[in-house]
Coordinates of C-alpha atoms and ligand atoms in Angstrom, one line a residue:
Chain A
M1 CA 0.0 3.4 -21.2
N2 CA 2.9 2.9 -18.3
Y3 CA 3.7 -0.7 -19.9
Y4 CA 6.2 -2.2 -18.2
A5 CA 4.2 -1.1 -15.0
I6 CA 1.1 -3.9 -17.0
K7 CA 3.7 -6.2 -16.8
A8 CA 4.6 -5.9 -13.3
I9 CA 1.6 -6.0 -12.2
Y10 CA 0.5 -9.4 -14.8
L11 CA 3.9 -11.3 -14.2
H12 CA 3.6 -10.3 -10.8
E13 CA 0.4 -11.8 -10.8
M14 CA 1.3 -14.7 -12.8
D15 CA 4.0 -16.0 -10.3
R16 CA 1.6 -16.1 -7.6
L17 CA 0.2 -18.8 -9.7
W18 CA 3.5 -21.0 -10.4
R19 CA 4.4 -20.5 -6.3
T20 CA 0.7 -22.6 -5.7
L21 CA 0.7 -24.1 -8.7
F22 CA -0.1 -27.1 -7.4
Q23 CA -3.3 -26.1 -5.3
S24 CA -3.8 -23.6 -7.6
I25 CA -4.1 -26.6 -10.6
L26 CA -4.3 -29.3 -8.3
S27 CA -7.3 -28.9 -6.0
P28 CA -10.4 -27.7 -9.6
V29 CA -8.8 -31.5 -11.2
V30 CA -9.7 -33.7 -8.0
S31 CA -13.3 -31.5 -7.6
T32 CA -14.2 -31.8 -10.9
S33 CA -13.3 -35.5 -11.3
L34 CA -14.6 -35.4 -8.5
Y35 CA -18.3 -33.9 -9.7
F36 CA -17.4 -36.7 -13.5
I37 CA -17.2 -39.4 -10.8
V38 CA -20.5 -38.7 -8.8
F39 CA -22.8 -37.1 -11.0
G40 CA -21.7 -38.1 -14.5
S41 CA -20.6 -42.3 -14.0
V42 CA -23.2 -42.7 -11.2
I43 CA -26.6 -40.4 -12.0
G44 CA -25.7 -41.0 -15.0
G45 CA -26.0 -44.4 -15.4
M46 CA -29.9 -43.9 -14.9
V47 CA -31.0 -40.9 -16.5
P48 CA -31.1 -41.4 -20.4
Q49 CA -29.8 -38.7 -22.7
V50 CA -30.5 -35.5 -22.3
D51 CA -30.5 -33.2 -25.5
G52 CA -29.8 -35.7 -27.7
V53 CA -25.6 -36.2 -25.9
S54 CA -25.5 -38.8 -22.5
Y55 CA -25.6 -37.2 -18.8
G56 CA -22.3 -37.6 -19.4
S57 CA -21.7 -34.8 -21.8
F58 CA -23.8 -32.6 -20.6
I59 CA -22.5 -31.6 -17.8
V60 CA -19.3 -31.3 -19.6
P61 CA -20.6 -27.3 -20.6
G62 CA -21.8 -26.7 -17.3
L63 CA -19.0 -28.0 -14.5
L64 CA -16.8 -26.0 -17.2
M65 CA -18.4 -23.2 -16.6
L66 CA -18.8 -23.6 -13.5
T67 CA -14.4 -24.3 -12.8
L68 CA -13.8 -20.7 -14.6
L69 CA -16.0 -19.1 -12.8
T70 CA -14.6 -20.8 -9.0
Q71 CA -11.4 -19.7 -10.1
S72 CA -12.2 -16.1 -12.0
L73 CA -13.1 -14.7 -9.0
S74 CA -10.8 -16.2 -6.5
N75 CA -7.8 -15.3 -7.8
S76 CA -8.6 -11.3 -8.6
S77 CA -10.3 -11.3 -5.3
F78 CA -7.6 -13.1 -3.4
G79 CA -4.9 -10.8 -6.3
I80 CA -6.3 -7.5 -4.8
Y81 CA -7.1 -8.1 -1.7
M82 CA -3.4 -10.1 -0.3
P83 CA -1.6 -6.4 -0.9
K84 CA -4.3 -5.0 0.7
F85 CA -3.7 -7.1 3.7
S86 CA 0.0 -6.7 3.8
G87 CA 0.0 -3.2 3.1
S88 CA 2.2 -3.9 0.2
I89 CA -0.6 -2.5 -2.0
Y90 CA 0.7 1.1 -1.4
E91 CA 4.1 0.7 -3.7
I92 CA 0.7 0.0 -6.7
L93 CA -0.6 3.5 -5.4
A94 CA 2.5 5.5 -5.1
A95 CA 3.5 4.5 -8.6
P96 CA 2.6 6.6 -12.1
I97 CA 0.1 3.8 -12.6
S98 CA -3.8 5.0 -13.6
S99 CA -6.9 2.6 -11.8
F100 CA -7.6 1.7 -15.7
E101 CA -3.7 0.1 -15.9
I102 CA -4.0 -1.7 -12.0
V103 CA -7.1 -3.2 -13.4
I104 CA -5.3 -4.4 -16.8
G105 CA -3.0 -6.1 -14.9
F106 CA -4.8 -7.9 -12.3
V107 CA -7.9 -9.0 -14.0
G108 CA -5.5 -10.1 -16.9
A109 CA -3.2 -12.4 -15.2
S110 CA -6.8 -12.9 -13.1
A111 CA -7.9 -14.3 -16.5
T112 CA -4.9 -15.9 -17.7
K113 CA -5.1 -18.4 -14.7
S114 CA -8.9 -19.0 -15.2
L115 CA -7.8 -20.0 -18.8
I116 CA -5.1 -22.1 -17.7
V117 CA -7.0 -24.1 -15.3
G118 CA -10.2 -24.3 -18.1
S119 CA -8.3 -26.0 -20.5
I120 CA -7.2 -29.1 -18.0
I121 CA -10.6 -28.8 -16.9
L122 CA -12.1 -30.1 -20.7
I123 CA -9.2 -31.9 -20.8
T124 CA -9.6 -34.2 -17.5
A125 CA -13.5 -33.9 -18.5
T126 CA -11.8 -36.4 -21.9
F127 CA -10.8 -38.8 -19.6
F128 CA -14.3 -39.2 -18.7
A129 CA -16.8 -38.4 -21.2
E130 CA -17.7 -38.1 -24.7
V131 CA -16.9 -35.0 -25.4
R132 CA -18.4 -32.7 -29.4
I133 CA -17.5 -29.7 -29.4
D134 CA -19.4 -28.2 -32.6
H135 CA -19.0 -24.1 -32.5
P136 CA -15.1 -23.7 -31.2
F137 CA -14.3 -20.5 -32.0
V138 CA -18.0 -19.8 -30.1
M139 CA -16.6 -22.0 -27.7
V140 CA -13.4 -20.1 -26.9
F141 CA -15.4 -16.2 -27.5
L142 CA -17.0 -17.3 -24.6
L143 CA -14.0 -18.7 -22.3
V144 CA -12.8 -15.2 -23.0
L145 CA -15.3 -13.4 -21.1
T146 CA -16.8 -15.2 -19.0
C147 CA -13.0 -14.9 -17.6
L148 CA -12.4 -11.3 -18.4
T149 CA -16.3 -10.6 -16.6
F150 CA -15.8 -12.5 -13.4
S151 CA -12.1 -11.7 -13.3
L152 CA -13.6 -8.4 -12.8
F153 CA -16.6 -9.3 -10.9
G154 CA -13.6 -10.4 -8.6
F155 CA -11.4 -7.7 -8.7
L156 CA -14.6 -5.9 -6.7
I157 CA -15.3 -8.5 -4.1
G158 CA -11.8 -8.0 -3.4
I159 CA -11.5 -3.7 -3.1
L160 CA -14.5 -3.6 -1.0
S161 CA -13.9 -6.9 1.0
E162 CA -12.5 -5.2 4.7
N163 CA -12.0 -8.9 5.6
F164 CA -11.2 -11.9 5.4
E165 CA -14.7 -12.9 5.8
Q166 CA -16.3 -10.5 3.8
L167 CA -13.8 -11.3 0.9
Q168 CA -15.0 -15.3 1.0
V169 CA -18.8 -15.1 1.8
I170 CA -19.2 -13.5 -1.5
P171 CA -18.8 -16.5 -3.9
L172 CA -20.3 -18.6 -1.2
I173 CA -24.0 -17.2 -0.3
V174 CA -24.1 -15.7 -3.8
V175 CA -22.1 -16.8 -6.3
T176 CA -22.6 -20.8 -5.3
P177 CA -26.5 -21.5 -5.0
L178 CA -26.4 -19.7 -8.9
V179 CA -24.4 -21.4 -10.2
F180 CA -25.7 -24.3 -8.2
L181 CA -29.3 -23.1 -10.1
G182 CA -27.5 -22.3 -13.3
G183 CA -28.3 -25.7 -14.5
S184 CA -25.1 -27.1 -15.3
L185 CA -26.3 -30.4 -14.1
Y186 CA -29.3 -30.8 -16.8
S187 CA -31.5 -28.6 -18.2
I188 CA -34.4 -26.1 -16.7
E189 CA -36.7 -28.1 -18.9
M190 CA -36.5 -30.1 -16.3
L191 CA -37.8 -28.4 -13.9
P192 CA -41.2 -26.6 -12.6
E193 CA -42.8 -24.6 -14.5
F194 CA -42.2 -21.8 -11.3
W195 CA -38.5 -23.1 -11.0
Q196 CA -38.0 -22.4 -15.0
Q197 CA -39.4 -18.9 -14.9
V198 CA -37.5 -18.0 -12.0
S199 CA -34.2 -19.0 -14.1
Y200 CA -34.2 -16.6 -16.2
F201 CA -33.5 -14.8 -14.2
N202 CA -30.4 -16.0 -12.8
P203 CA -27.6 -15.1 -15.3
V204 CA -25.9 -17.9 -15.1
V205 CA -28.3 -20.0 -16.8
Y206 CA -27.4 -17.9 -20.0
L207 CA -23.4 -18.5 -19.3
I208 CA -23.8 -22.0 -19.4
N209 CA -26.8 -22.5 -21.7
G210 CA -24.3 -20.3 -23.9
M211 CA -21.5 -23.1 -23.4
R212 CA -23.9 -25.3 -23.5
W213 CA -24.7 -24.8 -27.3
A214 CA -21.1 -23.7 -28.2
F215 CA -20.5 -27.8 -27.1
Y216 CA -23.4 -29.9 -28.7
G217 CA -25.6 -27.1 -31.0
V218 CA -28.2 -27.6 -27.6
S219 CA -29.7 -25.0 -25.8
D220 CA -32.5 -23.8 -23.3
I221 CA -31.7 -20.5 -24.6
N222 CA -31.1 -18.6 -27.2
I223 CA -27.2 -18.2 -28.0
W224 CA -27.4 -14.5 -28.8
T225 CA -29.7 -13.9 -25.3
S226 CA -27.1 -16.1 -23.6
V227 CA -24.4 -13.8 -25.1
F228 CA -25.5 -10.2 -24.6
T229 CA -26.7 -11.1 -21.4
M230 CA -23.2 -12.0 -20.4
L231 CA -21.8 -8.7 -22.3
G232 CA -24.2 -6.8 -20.6
F233 CA -22.6 -7.8 -16.8
L234 CA -19.4 -7.4 -18.6
L235 CA -20.0 -3.3 -18.9
I236 CA -22.0 -3.3 -15.4
C237 CA -18.8 -4.8 -14.0
I238 CA -16.7 -2.3 -15.7
V239 CA -19.2 0.3 -14.4
S240 CA -19.2 0.4 -11.3
T241 CA -15.1 -0.6 -11.1
I242 CA -14.7 2.7 -13.0
F243 CA -16.4 4.2 -10.1
I244 CA -14.9 3.2 -7.0
L245 CA -11.4 2.9 -8.6
T246 CA -12.5 7.2 -9.1
K247 CA -14.0 7.4 -6.1
G248 CA -10.6 5.0 -4.3
Y249 CA -13.2 3.6 -2.6
R250 CA -11.6 1.7 1.2
I251 CA -8.6 2.6 -0.9
K252 CA -7.4 6.2 -0.6
S253 CA -8.8 8.4 2.6
Chain B
M1 CA 20.9 29.8 -6.2
L2 CA 18.5 27.6 -5.1
E3 CA 15.5 26.1 -6.4
T4 CA 12.7 25.1 -5.3
L5 CA 12.1 21.4 -5.9
I6 CA 8.3 20.8 -3.7
S7 CA 6.5 23.9 -2.7
I8 CA 3.4 23.2 -0.8
K9 CA 0.9 25.8 -0.8
N10 CA -2.0 25.2 1.8
L11 CA -2.0 22.1 2.0
S12 CA -5.3 20.1 4.0
K13 CA -6.5 17.2 5.2
T14 CA -9.1 16.3 6.5
Y15 CA -9.9 13.1 7.1
N16 CA -12.9 11.3 7.4
N17 CA -14.9 14.8 7.3
S18 CA -14.4 14.7 10.6
F19 CA -10.5 15.1 11.3
E20 CA -8.2 17.4 11.1
A21 CA -4.9 16.4 10.0
L22 CA -3.1 19.1 8.0
K23 CA -3.5 23.2 8.6
S24 CA -3.4 24.7 5.6
V25 CA 0.5 23.8 5.4
N26 CA 2.9 25.6 3.2
L27 CA 6.7 24.6 2.6
E28 CA 9.5 24.7 0.2
I29 CA 12.0 21.9 -0.3
N30 CA 15.1 22.7 -2.1
K31 CA 16.5 21.4 -5.2
G32 CA 20.0 18.6 -3.7
E33 CA 19.0 18.7 0.6
I34 CA 18.4 16.4 3.2
F35 CA 15.2 18.2 4.5
A36 CA 14.2 16.6 9.2
L37 CA 10.4 16.9 9.3
L38 CA 10.1 16.4 13.2
G39 CA 7.0 15.9 15.1
P40 CA 5.2 13.9 18.4
N41 CA 3.2 11.1 17.0
G42 CA 0.2 12.0 15.1
A43 CA 1.3 15.6 14.3
G44 CA 0.3 14.5 10.5
K45 CA 4.1 13.7 9.2
T46 CA 3.4 10.5 7.6
T47 CA -0.8 12.4 6.3
M48 CA 1.8 14.6 4.4
I49 CA 4.5 12.5 3.0
S50 CA 2.0 10.0 2.1
I51 CA -0.2 13.5 0.0
I52 CA 3.1 13.7 -1.9
C53 CA 3.3 10.1 -2.6
G54 CA -0.6 10.0 -4.2
L55 CA -1.2 7.3 -1.1
V56 CA -3.6 10.0 0.8
R57 CA -6.0 12.5 -1.0
P58 CA -5.0 16.1 -0.5
T59 CA -9.0 18.2 1.3
S60 CA -7.6 21.1 -0.2
G61 CA -3.9 23.0 -1.2
E62 CA -1.4 22.7 -3.9
V63 CA 1.1 20.4 -4.3
K64 CA 4.0 20.9 -6.7
V65 CA 6.7 18.5 -7.4
N66 CA 9.0 19.5 -10.1
G67 CA 6.7 22.1 -11.1
S68 CA 3.4 19.6 -11.7
D69 CA 1.1 18.8 -9.3
I70 CA 1.0 15.8 -8.4
V71 CA -3.4 15.5 -8.4
S72 CA -3.4 16.4 -12.5
E73 CA -0.1 15.2 -13.2
Y74 CA 0.9 12.1 -11.1
K75 CA 2.3 10.2 -13.8
I76 CA 4.8 12.8 -14.2
T77 CA 5.7 13.2 -10.4
R78 CA 5.1 10.7 -8.9
S79 CA 8.1 8.9 -12.0
Q80 CA 9.9 11.1 -9.8
I81 CA 9.4 10.5 -6.8
G82 CA 10.7 6.9 -3.8
Y83 CA 8.8 6.1 -1.5
V84 CA 9.8 4.3 2.1
P85 CA 6.4 3.7 4.2
Q86 CA 7.1 4.1 7.3
E87 CA 5.2 0.3 8.4
L88 CA 7.2 -2.7 7.0
T89 CA 5.1 -4.1 4.9
L90 CA 6.0 -6.1 2.2
E91 CA 4.6 -9.5 0.2
Q92 CA 6.1 -13.3 1.8
F93 CA 7.0 -15.8 -0.6
E94 CA 8.8 -13.2 -3.3
T95 CA 12.3 -13.1 -3.4
V96 CA 14.0 -9.5 -2.3
F97 CA 16.0 -9.3 -6.6
Q98 CA 12.1 -10.7 -8.1
N99 CA 10.3 -8.2 -5.3
V100 CA 12.5 -4.8 -6.3
S101 CA 12.5 -5.5 -9.9
Y102 CA 8.8 -6.0 -9.5
T103 CA 8.6 -2.0 -8.1
R104 CA 11.0 -0.8 -11.5
G105 CA 8.2 -2.0 -13.6
L106 CA 5.5 -0.4 -12.2
Y107 CA 7.4 3.1 -12.2
G108 CA 7.0 2.5 -15.7
K109 CA 10.8 1.3 -16.6
S110 CA 12.5 -1.2 -18.7
S111 CA 14.0 -3.0 -16.8
N112 CA 17.7 -3.2 -15.4
P113 CA 19.3 -6.6 -13.6
K114 CA 22.9 -4.8 -13.6
H115 CA 21.1 -1.6 -11.5
I116 CA 19.1 -3.8 -8.9
E117 CA 22.0 -5.2 -8.7
K118 CA 23.8 -1.9 -7.4
I119 CA 21.5 -1.2 -4.9
L120 CA 21.5 -4.1 -3.6
K121 CA 24.9 -3.9 -3.0
D122 CA 25.3 -0.7 -1.6
L123 CA 22.7 -1.9 0.6
S124 CA 24.0 -5.0 1.3
L125 CA 21.7 -6.7 0.4
W126 CA 23.3 -8.6 -2.7
D127 CA 23.5 -12.2 -0.2
K128 CA 20.3 -12.0 0.0
K129 CA 18.9 -11.4 -2.8
S130 CA 17.3 -14.8 -3.6
M131 CA 15.7 -15.1 -0.1
R132 CA 11.8 -15.0 0.7
L133 CA 11.2 -11.5 2.0
G134 CA 8.8 -12.8 4.8
Q135 CA 12.3 -14.9 5.8
L136 CA 13.8 -11.2 6.8
S137 CA 14.8 -9.6 10.2
G138 CA 13.1 -6.3 10.5
G139 CA 16.6 -4.4 9.7
M140 CA 17.0 -6.4 6.5
K141 CA 13.5 -5.6 5.6
R142 CA 14.2 -2.3 6.1
R143 CA 16.9 -1.7 3.9
V144 CA 15.0 -3.8 0.8
L145 CA 12.0 -1.1 1.2
I146 CA 14.7 2.0 0.4
A147 CA 16.4 -0.2 -2.6
K148 CA 12.8 -0.8 -4.5
A149 CA 12.1 3.2 -3.4
L150 CA 15.7 3.7 -5.1
S151 CA 14.8 0.6 -7.9
H152 CA 14.2 3.5 -10.7
E153 CA 15.9 6.2 -9.6
P154 CA 14.6 8.8 -8.1
S155 CA 15.6 12.3 -7.8
V156 CA 13.6 13.6 -4.3
L157 CA 13.3 10.2 -1.6
F158 CA 10.5 10.1 0.9
L159 CA 11.3 8.0 3.6
D160 CA 9.6 7.8 6.6
E161 CA 11.1 6.8 9.7
P162 CA 14.2 4.9 8.2
T163 CA 15.8 4.4 11.2
A164 CA 12.4 3.6 13.5
G165 CA 13.6 -0.2 15.4
V166 CA 16.7 -0.2 14.0
D167 CA 20.2 -0.9 15.5
V168 CA 23.1 1.4 15.9
E169 CA 25.1 0.5 13.5
L170 CA 22.8 0.2 11.1
R171 CA 20.8 3.3 11.8
Q172 CA 25.0 5.0 11.1
D173 CA 24.5 2.5 8.0
M174 CA 21.5 4.8 7.4
W175 CA 22.9 7.7 7.5
R176 CA 25.9 6.9 4.6
I177 CA 23.4 6.3 2.4
V178 CA 21.5 9.1 2.8
E179 CA 24.8 11.4 2.5
K180 CA 25.8 9.6 0.0
L181 CA 22.4 9.7 -2.4
R182 CA 22.4 13.1 -1.7
Q183 CA 26.0 13.8 -3.3
S184 CA 24.3 11.7 -6.2
G185 CA 21.6 14.4 -6.3
V186 CA 18.6 13.3 -5.4
T187 CA 17.0 15.2 -2.5
I188 CA 16.0 14.0 0.9
I189 CA 12.7 14.7 3.1
L190 CA 12.9 11.8 6.2
T191 CA 10.7 11.9 9.1
T192 CA 12.5 10.8 12.7
H193 CA 11.7 10.9 16.0
Y194 CA 16.0 11.1 16.9
I195 CA 16.3 14.5 17.3
E196 CA 20.0 13.2 17.0
E197 CA 19.4 12.2 13.5
A198 CA 18.0 15.8 12.2
E199 CA 20.8 17.8 14.0
A200 CA 23.4 15.0 12.9
I201 CA 22.2 14.8 8.7
A202 CA 19.8 17.7 7.6
D203 CA 20.5 21.0 6.3
R204 CA 16.9 22.1 7.0
V205 CA 14.1 20.9 9.7
G206 CA 10.8 21.4 9.9
V207 CA 8.8 20.7 12.9
I208 CA 5.7 20.5 12.8
D209 CA 2.1 19.4 15.5
N210 CA -1.0 19.6 15.6
G211 CA -1.2 19.2 11.6
E212 CA 0.5 23.2 11.7
M213 CA 4.2 24.0 10.6
I214 CA 4.8 25.5 13.9
V215 CA 8.8 26.4 12.9
V216 CA 11.1 25.7 9.3
D217 CA 14.9 26.8 9.6
E218 CA 18.0 26.2 8.7
T219 CA 19.7 22.7 11.5
S220 CA 22.4 25.2 12.4
K221 CA 20.5 29.0 12.4
L222 CA 17.3 26.8 14.6
I223 CA 19.8 24.8 16.7
S224 CA 21.5 28.9 17.2
R225 CA 18.1 31.1 16.8
M226 CA 16.4 29.2 19.0
G227 CA 18.7 27.7 21.8
Q228 CA 17.6 28.1 24.6
K229 CA 21.0 28.0 27.1
K230 CA 21.2 26.9 30.8
L231 CA 22.4 27.4 33.6
T232 CA 23.5 25.1 36.3
I233 CA 23.8 26.1 39.6
Q234 CA 25.7 24.0 42.4
L235 CA 24.7 23.9 45.8
Q236 CA 26.7 23.5 48.7
E237 CA 23.7 22.5 50.9
K238 CA 20.4 20.5 50.3
V239 CA 17.6 22.1 49.6
M240 CA 14.2 20.8 50.3
Q241 CA 11.3 23.6 48.8
L242 CA 12.1 26.8 45.9
P243 CA 11.8 29.9 48.0
E244 CA 8.9 31.8 47.1
S245 CA 11.3 34.7 45.8
L246 CA 13.0 32.1 43.3
A247 CA 9.4 31.3 42.1
K248 CA 9.3 33.8 39.2
Y249 CA 12.4 32.6 37.5
N250 CA 10.8 28.9 36.4
L251 CA 13.8 27.2 38.0
E252 CA 14.4 23.4 37.7
L253 CA 15.2 21.3 41.7
A254 CA 17.7 18.3 40.5
S255 CA 16.2 15.1 42.7
D256 CA 19.1 15.5 44.7
G257 CA 18.5 18.8 46.1
F258 CA 21.5 19.7 45.7
S259 CA 21.9 21.7 42.1
L260 CA 19.3 23.9 39.9
A261 CA 18.8 25.1 36.3
Y262 CA 17.3 28.2 34.7
S263 CA 17.4 27.9 31.1
Y264 CA 17.5 31.6 29.8
D265 CA 17.8 32.7 25.8
K266 CA 20.7 33.6 25.2
E267 CA 19.9 36.4 22.1
S268 CA 17.6 38.4 24.6
K269 CA 19.5 41.3 26.7
Q270 CA 17.9 41.0 28.9
T271 CA 18.8 37.2 30.6
G272 CA 17.8 37.5 33.8
I273 CA 20.6 36.1 35.1
T274 CA 22.5 38.9 38.0
N275 CA 19.1 39.0 39.2
L276 CA 18.7 35.9 39.8
L277 CA 22.2 34.5 41.1
Q278 CA 21.5 37.7 43.9
Q279 CA 18.4 36.5 45.2
V280 CA 19.2 33.4 45.4
K281 CA 22.4 34.7 47.5
D282 CA 19.8 37.2 49.2
S283 CA 17.5 33.7 50.1
G284 CA 20.2 32.4 52.3
M285 CA 21.8 29.8 49.4
K286 CA 26.1 28.6 49.2
L287 CA 26.8 28.5 45.0
S288 CA 29.5 25.9 45.0
D289 CA 29.8 25.8 41.3
L290 CA 28.4 27.8 37.5
K291 CA 28.0 25.8 34.4
T292 CA 26.8 27.2 31.1
E293 CA 25.5 24.4 28.5
Q294 CA 23.9 25.6 24.8
G295 CA 20.7 23.9 24.1
T296 CA 20.6 21.0 22.0
L297 CA 17.3 20.8 18.9
E298 CA 16.2 18.2 21.3
D299 CA 15.5 21.3 24.0
I300 CA 14.5 23.0 21.2
F301 CA 12.2 21.1 20.7
V302 CA 10.1 20.0 23.3
S303 CA 10.1 23.9 23.9
L304 CA 7.7 24.3 20.5
V305 CA 6.2 22.0 21.5
H306 CA 5.0 22.7 24.4
K307 CA 4.5 26.0 24.1
E308 CA 1.5 24.2 21.1
K309 CA -0.4 22.7 23.8
K310 CA -0.7 25.4 26.3
Ligands
ATP1 N1 -6.7 7.0 7.3 C1 -6.9 7.6 8.5 N2 -8.1 8.0 8.5 C2 -8.3 9.0 10.0 N3 -7.3 9.3 10.9 C3 -6.0 9.1 9.9 C4 -5.6 8.3 9.0 N4 -3.8 8.1 9.0 C5 -4.3 9.2 10.0 N5 -5.1 9.6 10.8 C6 -5.0 10.1 12.5 O1 -4.2 11.4 11.3 C7 -3.5 12.3 12.2 C8 -1.5 12.2 11.4 O2 -1.3 10.9 11.8 P1 0.2 11.2 10.8 O3 0.4 9.2 10.4 O4 0.5 11.6 10.1 O5 0.8 11.0 12.2 P2 2.9 10.9 12.1 O6 3.3 12.5 12.7 O7 3.7 10.5 11.0 O8 2.9 9.8 13.5 P3 4.1 9.2 14.2 O9 4.9 10.2 14.3 O10 3.1 8.1 15.1 O11 4.4 8.2 12.8 C9 -3.2 11.1 13.9 O12 -4.3 11.8 14.8 C10 -3.9 10.2 13.0 O13 -4.6 9.0 13.6
MG2 MG1 3.9 8.9 10.9

């Protein structure tokens, strides 16, 4: 293992975070705060308790997941796309590093950043709603799992994208709808029967409900089903990454 | 006894299953030498270097660096190689020092600020160490790329057109740096379009065209072996058109009409000079002066590449 290389990539990526600290952290904090103000306070005032907690508290796990997911995706997709775009990726390709080591460096840094932002969001949330965490270990486990999985997914998007449009299109047209329809702002039991059934095909539903269980011990879905669905998705990402990197697809001719 | 450092056997590269950029190239690079790769645009120089450095996959053939295979033992070969790309590909926002240290890390070396400092000083970059890469001029960026390539103390250095778009002073700096590196035992392979550059610093040159290695030889030998000589005949009176009888000599008539140039191979038994002069006289032209010159690498290059095209 080329540990120095992993460390170099990891720190190099983290450096980008410190350089852009303000926007990296400020923008998710602002947007999450807006969600709490608009949904939590305004709508929450009209909605009775959901699953035994106030609406404001109910949306905390969902919003946290939403942030983790979008942050992880954008961190790692930009992280690998930028050197491709500037051409500086040549030095990673010419260095004595395996694909596996490259992935650990990039995905590790992206996941770390998302965890930092996630923690700040969680702290922010406590200013707007009462937050309770019934299963802290499960919560941390799910946080880490989500950050890793979606950082890996973002890495794939970054590798496969040939231009900025493609880089942004997947998060925009695939992920955003899935997240909104993933029950971050409502319980899927509130949906009509048909849409409830459709929701079970949305992986984000499992994610958000898993997190909600970790917070309040309530969920539309069994916690194990959630965990295994997420592990399954992680596995798919890992296999695709290995496949693409061993083929050198869109990086090496 | 010369020791082979890099051995390239039947190396071919076909891009996108259609374009053959390298056609079964064979080449050996000796330890400690400066090797210049010459060739017109699109000849395959960058492709060849990129394969050895791991940026492009070979289609077939084999390359060994210090006895290790570049594909199956890439970790061993790449850690010995420093590579300076043709394009100025750098990120924008990092500082010079950070970025050079980063490359060292990528090559699996523990950080060594002293060594980085030495390289930056050698390349006159020390006062720029805290500048962001995006703020540097082209020539400085080129130096940063070289600093990066040297950051992990490689034993082989590939320089893809190190002096393209570089001013005269920096070019001579570059030559000095290359010479210094060679003295410290580094083997250097560089590509260039400037033939006088190859003549000035390379021990050996290889000429590549259309993906084929046309000739490889010691620079001085190549010049004397392939060296054409040029005979210039000055005329007393202006000539508008060459007579039929001189057609077979491939003479070049100067645009002012006052001189003829004849190229010949000085090694051959019959240079054709005697007959030429006889026929010039017979056709009624009057000579005012004669001059012969040794051909340069540039002439050789042009004639080689020209022959290929035919
Ligand atoms: N990634 C690629 N995909 C397809 N064709 C390529 C690719 N890279 C290079 N080529 C082609 O291969 C040929 C050789 O290119 P290469 O860059 O090796 O030439 P070169 O000798 O370095 O030229 P120059 O002096 O202009 O730098 C060219 O015709 C080029 O168009
Ligand atoms: Mg080139």
